[in-house]
Short mmCIF file of C-alpha atoms and ligand atoms in Angstrom, two decimals:
data_model
loop_
_atom_site.label_atom_id
_atom_site.label_comp_id
_atom_site.label_asym_id
_atom_site.label_seq_id
_atom_site.Cartn_x
_atom_site.Cartn_y
_atom_site.Cartn_z
CA UNK A 1 21.11 70.93 109.31
CA UNK A 2 23.34 74.00 108.58
CA UNK A 3 23.59 76.85 110.19
CA UNK A 4 22.18 79.75 107.81
CA UNK A 5 24.92 81.48 109.03
CA UNK A 6 26.76 79.73 107.86
CA UNK A 7 25.58 80.72 104.28
CA UNK A 8 27.83 83.95 104.58
CA UNK A 9 31.38 83.22 105.01
CA UNK A 10 32.76 83.96 102.04
CA UNK A 11 35.76 80.01 100.94
CA UNK A 12 37.20 81.38 98.50
CA UNK A 13 40.83 83.04 97.85
CA UNK A 14 40.01 86.70 98.72
CA UNK A 15 38.80 89.43 95.68
CA UNK A 16 37.18 92.43 95.19
CA UNK A 17 34.79 90.67 93.48
CA UNK A 18 33.70 88.58 95.68
CA UNK A 19 33.64 91.65 98.60
CA UNK A 20 30.86 93.34 95.39
CA UNK A 21 28.99 90.22 95.69
CA UNK A 22 27.79 90.37 99.06
CA UNK A 23 25.65 92.71 96.42
CA UNK A 24 25.48 90.83 93.92
CA UNK A 25 22.12 92.31 90.82
CA UNK A 26 22.12 95.20 92.63
CA UNK A 27 24.41 97.05 91.51
CA UNK A 28 23.48 100.38 89.20
CA UNK A 29 27.07 100.93 89.22
CA UNK A 30 29.65 100.29 86.38
CA UNK A 31 33.21 100.22 88.50
CA UNK A 32 36.16 102.16 86.78
CA UNK A 33 39.76 101.00 85.33
CA UNK A 34 41.86 99.06 87.06
CA UNK A 35 38.30 97.56 87.84
CA UNK A 36 35.95 97.78 84.91
CA UNK A 37 36.55 93.51 83.69
CA UNK A 38 33.88 93.62 87.65
CA UNK A 39 30.85 92.43 87.73
CA UNK A 40 28.51 95.62 89.26
CA UNK A 41 25.94 97.05 87.46
CA UNK A 42 25.78 98.46 83.49
CA UNK A 43 25.53 102.62 84.20
CA UNK A 44 28.82 104.67 84.43
CA UNK A 45 28.79 106.43 87.44
CA UNK A 46 32.63 106.67 88.01
CA UNK A 47 33.08 108.72 84.66
CA UNK A 48 29.61 110.43 84.35
CA UNK A 49 29.65 113.61 82.28
CA UNK A 50 27.19 114.93 84.00
CA UNK A 51 29.84 115.14 86.77
CA UNK A 52 32.16 116.59 84.20
CA UNK A 53 30.26 119.76 83.68
CA UNK A 54 29.20 120.37 86.85
CA UNK A 55 32.82 120.74 87.55
CA UNK A 56 33.53 122.89 84.69
CA UNK A 57 30.82 125.18 85.07
CA UNK A 58 31.04 125.73 88.47
CA UNK A 59 34.55 125.97 89.41
CA UNK A 60 35.74 122.33 89.76
CA UNK A 61 36.23 121.00 93.65
CA UNK A 62 40.62 120.64 94.23
CA UNK A 63 40.44 122.02 97.98
CA UNK A 64 36.71 122.38 98.23
CA UNK A 65 34.17 120.87 101.12
CA UNK A 66 31.32 119.01 99.19
CA UNK A 67 27.83 117.64 100.23
CA UNK A 68 26.35 114.76 98.05
CA UNK A 69 23.43 114.22 98.52
CA UNK A 70 21.96 110.04 97.81
CA UNK A 71 25.93 108.78 96.40
CA UNK A 72 23.99 105.21 96.30
CA UNK A 73 27.17 103.33 95.09
CA UNK A 74 29.42 105.99 95.42
CA UNK A 75 30.40 107.10 91.71
CA UNK A 76 30.79 109.84 91.80
CA UNK A 77 32.58 110.54 94.91
CA UNK A 78 34.83 109.00 93.54
CA UNK A 79 34.94 111.43 90.61
CA UNK A 80 34.38 114.61 93.17
CA UNK A 81 37.64 113.00 95.05
CA UNK A 82 39.63 112.92 91.71
CA UNK A 83 39.12 116.59 90.97
CA UNK A 84 40.65 116.85 94.31
CA UNK A 85 38.02 117.70 96.66
CA UNK A 86 39.36 118.67 100.47
CA UNK A 87 36.94 116.66 101.89
CA UNK A 88 33.51 114.93 99.94
CA UNK A 89 31.18 114.71 102.57
CA UNK A 90 28.12 112.29 101.25
CA UNK A 91 24.60 110.85 102.90
CA UNK A 92 22.86 108.30 101.90
CA UNK A 93 19.81 106.58 103.64
CA UNK A 94 19.19 102.84 101.69
CA UNK A 95 21.35 100.84 103.92
CA UNK A 96 22.33 99.18 101.98
CA UNK A 97 23.27 101.38 99.65
CA UNK A 98 25.70 102.89 102.63
CA UNK A 99 27.25 99.88 102.38
CA UNK A 100 27.73 99.86 98.89
CA UNK A 101 29.18 103.23 99.74
CA UNK A 102 31.67 101.96 101.88
CA UNK A 103 33.12 98.73 99.57
CA UNK A 104 33.63 101.28 96.69
CA UNK A 105 35.61 103.73 99.08
CA UNK A 106 38.17 100.23 100.55
CA UNK A 107 38.25 98.68 97.08
CA UNK A 108 39.27 101.92 95.24
CA UNK A 109 41.05 103.46 98.08
CA UNK A 110 38.78 106.35 98.71
CA UNK A 111 40.66 108.90 101.36
CA UNK A 112 38.95 112.05 101.59
CA UNK A 113 35.33 111.25 100.85
CA UNK A 114 33.72 110.17 104.53
CA UNK A 115 29.68 108.58 104.39
CA UNK A 116 27.17 109.14 106.60
CA UNK A 117 24.21 106.83 107.32
CA UNK A 118 21.18 108.96 107.65
CA UNK A 119 18.51 110.94 106.21
CA UNK A 120 19.79 114.01 104.43
CA UNK A 121 16.71 116.47 104.61
CA UNK A 122 17.28 115.17 109.02
CA UNK A 123 20.77 117.21 108.67
CA UNK A 124 20.03 119.86 106.08
CA UNK A 125 17.47 120.43 108.92
CA UNK A 126 19.42 120.04 112.20
CA UNK A 127 23.04 121.29 111.33
CA UNK A 128 24.37 124.07 110.45
CA UNK A 129 27.21 123.15 108.97
CA UNK A 130 28.58 125.02 104.96
CA UNK A 131 30.20 123.28 102.74
CA UNK A 132 32.36 124.87 99.33
CA UNK A 133 29.12 122.47 96.76
CA UNK A 134 26.52 120.72 97.13
CA UNK A 135 26.16 117.47 95.41
CA UNK A 136 21.94 116.90 94.72
CA UNK A 137 22.23 114.34 91.86
CA UNK A 138 19.50 112.30 91.59
CA UNK A 139 17.09 113.53 95.04
CA UNK A 140 15.31 116.46 94.15
CA UNK A 141 12.17 113.74 92.94
CA UNK A 142 12.70 111.47 96.05
CA UNK A 143 11.68 113.61 97.90
CA UNK A 144 8.42 114.05 99.68
CA UNK A 145 9.07 118.38 99.35
CA UNK A 146 11.58 118.73 96.72
CA UNK A 147 11.75 122.94 97.63
CA UNK A 148 11.98 122.44 101.37
CA UNK A 149 15.31 120.59 100.17
CA UNK A 150 16.11 122.54 98.18
CA UNK A 151 14.89 125.96 100.80
CA UNK A 152 18.04 123.69 102.93
CA UNK A 153 20.08 123.78 100.40
CA UNK A 154 20.22 127.09 100.23
CA UNK A 155 21.85 128.05 103.80
CA UNK A 156 24.22 125.08 103.91
CA UNK A 157 25.45 125.76 100.01
CA UNK A 158 26.82 129.15 97.40
CA UNK A 159 27.06 126.78 95.36
CA UNK A 160 24.76 124.33 93.35
CA UNK A 161 24.22 120.77 91.59
CA UNK A 162 21.31 119.37 90.81
CA UNK A 163 20.57 116.09 88.80
CA UNK A 164 17.22 115.65 88.13
CA UNK A 165 13.62 114.33 86.24
CA UNK A 166 11.10 116.80 85.82
CA UNK A 167 7.07 116.62 85.62
CA UNK A 168 5.88 117.56 82.35
CA UNK A 169 2.60 117.00 81.32
CA UNK A 170 2.72 116.04 77.41
CA UNK A 171 5.61 113.96 77.58
CA UNK A 172 4.70 111.98 80.55
CA UNK A 173 0.44 112.01 79.66
CA UNK A 174 2.10 110.11 75.84
CA UNK A 175 4.57 107.76 77.96
CA UNK A 176 2.75 104.70 78.67
CA UNK A 177 4.69 103.74 80.80
CA UNK A 178 5.01 105.99 82.17
CA UNK A 179 2.05 107.52 82.59
CA UNK A 180 0.01 105.43 85.24
CA UNK A 181 2.45 105.64 88.49
CA UNK A 182 2.18 110.07 88.80
CA UNK A 183 -1.53 112.07 89.64
CA UNK A 184 -3.30 114.97 88.71
CA UNK A 185 -1.15 117.96 90.27
CA UNK A 186 -2.09 119.61 93.62
CA UNK A 187 -0.99 123.86 94.86
CA UNK A 188 1.70 123.74 97.26
CA UNK A 189 3.54 126.40 99.46
CA UNK A 190 6.67 125.83 101.36
CA UNK A 191 8.85 128.81 102.55
CA UNK A 192 6.38 130.68 100.65
CA UNK A 193 6.75 129.70 97.68
CA UNK A 194 3.98 128.63 95.78
CA UNK A 195 4.17 125.90 93.25
CA UNK A 196 2.35 122.36 91.59
CA UNK A 197 2.98 118.47 92.81
CA UNK A 198 2.48 115.14 91.25
CA UNK A 199 2.53 112.88 92.99
CA UNK A 200 4.78 109.55 92.14
CA UNK A 201 3.96 106.05 93.29
CA UNK A 202 7.39 104.24 92.10
CA UNK A 203 4.92 100.70 92.65
CA UNK A 204 7.51 97.35 90.88
CA UNK A 205 10.36 99.41 91.36
CA UNK A 206 10.54 98.50 95.56
CA UNK A 207 9.84 95.14 94.50
CA UNK A 208 14.39 95.33 93.06
CA UNK A 209 16.87 94.45 96.48
CA UNK A 210 18.84 97.62 94.22
CA UNK A 211 15.40 100.04 94.37
CA UNK A 212 17.83 103.98 94.97
CA UNK A 213 14.38 105.95 94.94
CA UNK A 214 13.54 107.57 97.80
CA UNK A 215 12.01 106.01 101.45
CA UNK A 216 8.64 106.61 101.29
CA UNK A 217 5.98 104.06 98.23
CA UNK A 218 5.50 107.47 96.66
CA UNK A 219 7.66 110.75 95.73
CA UNK A 220 6.42 114.67 94.50
CA UNK A 221 7.94 115.76 91.34
CA UNK A 222 7.79 119.30 90.13
CA UNK A 223 7.83 121.08 86.67
CA UNK A 224 10.98 122.03 85.24
CA UNK A 225 10.30 126.53 85.07
CA UNK A 226 9.24 125.34 88.93
CA UNK A 227 12.00 124.32 89.37
CA UNK A 228 13.89 126.84 88.20
CA UNK A 229 11.98 129.82 89.86
CA UNK A 230 12.03 128.02 93.18
CA UNK A 231 16.13 128.12 92.69
CA UNK A 232 15.32 131.73 91.44
CA UNK A 233 13.41 132.83 95.29
CA UNK A 234 15.62 131.30 97.28
CA UNK A 235 18.95 133.69 96.41
CA UNK A 236 20.33 131.70 92.74
CA UNK A 237 21.61 133.98 90.54
CA UNK A 238 23.36 132.44 88.05
CA UNK A 239 21.49 129.66 86.95
CA UNK A 240 22.57 127.22 83.94
CA UNK A 241 21.11 124.01 82.77
CA UNK A 242 22.73 121.42 80.52
CA UNK A 243 22.01 117.82 79.87
CA UNK A 244 18.18 118.25 78.88
CA UNK A 245 16.95 114.68 77.81
CA UNK A 246 12.74 115.02 77.77
CA UNK A 247 12.97 111.46 76.53
CA UNK A 248 14.87 109.25 78.95
CA UNK A 249 13.35 106.61 79.96
CA UNK A 250 12.65 107.01 83.98
CA UNK A 251 10.99 110.25 82.55
CA UNK A 252 12.53 114.21 81.70
CA UNK A 253 15.03 114.76 83.30
CA UNK A 254 18.16 117.28 83.12
CA UNK A 255 21.38 120.00 84.27
CA UNK A 256 21.19 121.97 86.46
CA UNK A 257 24.04 124.84 87.88
CA UNK A 258 23.19 127.56 90.08
CA UNK A 259 24.74 130.13 92.31
CA UNK A 260 24.69 132.45 94.37
C1 LIG B 1 18.60 107.66 91.99
S1 LIG B 1 19.98 107.45 93.59
C2 LIG B 1 21.44 108.76 92.64
C3 LIG B 1 22.21 108.39 93.25
C4 LIG B 1 23.90 109.96 92.31
N1 LIG B 1 23.92 110.40 93.25
C5 LIG B 1 23.38 109.46 91.29
O1 LIG B 1 22.66 110.41 90.67
O2 LIG B 1 23.59 109.46 89.71
C6 LIG B 1 18.99 108.68 94.37
C7 LIG B 1 19.68 108.34 95.61
O3 LIG B 1 19.82 109.51 97.26
C8 LIG B 1 19.57 108.37 98.30
N2 LIG B 1 18.10 108.45 98.81
C9 LIG B 1 16.62 108.98 98.64
N3 LIG B 1 16.23 109.68 99.62
C10 LIG B 1 17.53 110.42 100.20
C11 LIG B 1 17.41 110.87 101.80
N4 LIG B 1 16.55 111.16 101.89
N5 LIG B 1 18.36 110.79 102.45
C12 LIG B 1 19.47 109.94 102.02
N6 LIG B 1 20.02 109.59 100.71
C13 LIG B 1 18.78 109.50 99.75
C14 LIG B 1 19.03 106.63 97.72
O4 LIG B 1 18.39 105.51 99.21
C15 LIG B 1 20.02 106.76 96.21
O5 LIG B 1 21.74 106.19 96.93
#
């Protein structure tokens, strides 16, 4: 009987595609030129207008330190390094995503991005390190306690970029695909900020090995108004929003740039 370990060997000439194929079918991102021909995923996360907007309104990242939460496959990390960041510290909890980030780092020759494998909530609770800019794209709605994340971030930076989904009763109750994932809102208080949390179940999304949500089977979403009020409550004085997508297929979403 053939040993299963032999399935882990690549018997063809070395190539970038071989590296991507370790996670074939699990990539979300399309690689940028000169790797655009490679078979990976469909999303333009290496050429993402949300990141371009953040860089334009937060004064760029040239020579700045950046904390990136949940890099997934390193697309935004790549854009931050190309934007001149002095150092990008990117924390990823999903081990498959972490390894995909390392593949990206090797293929694209990233020099100033450093990927840490673990939970950024724990990191933010325990670390005293501060950063010129924090990128929290695609992570707030994966939290059990989203305000705890915002409160922790407010202790680590004065400049914050967020892209997130938010709960909107009308938009979500009128959407047949999204409605079954949510429970009615419950009042909650974190760090003295009163708000409403809406429990969201990942359901069948957990069946895909390229799953890119949080580490539990559910998370809590907030309303748009509560997210903005929480940022004000936590001391962010200038708050700009953009890229509003109320009809986004995974739920209403928007971008926020917040500075103290
Ligand atoms: C939806 S993806 C967002 C990817 C990318 N930042 C973007 O905006 O396109 C969420 C990422 O955060 C990671 N993640 C979720 N919760 C995390 C946590 N507590 N600590 C570290 N990474 C986490 C997931 O594994 C995933 O890679």
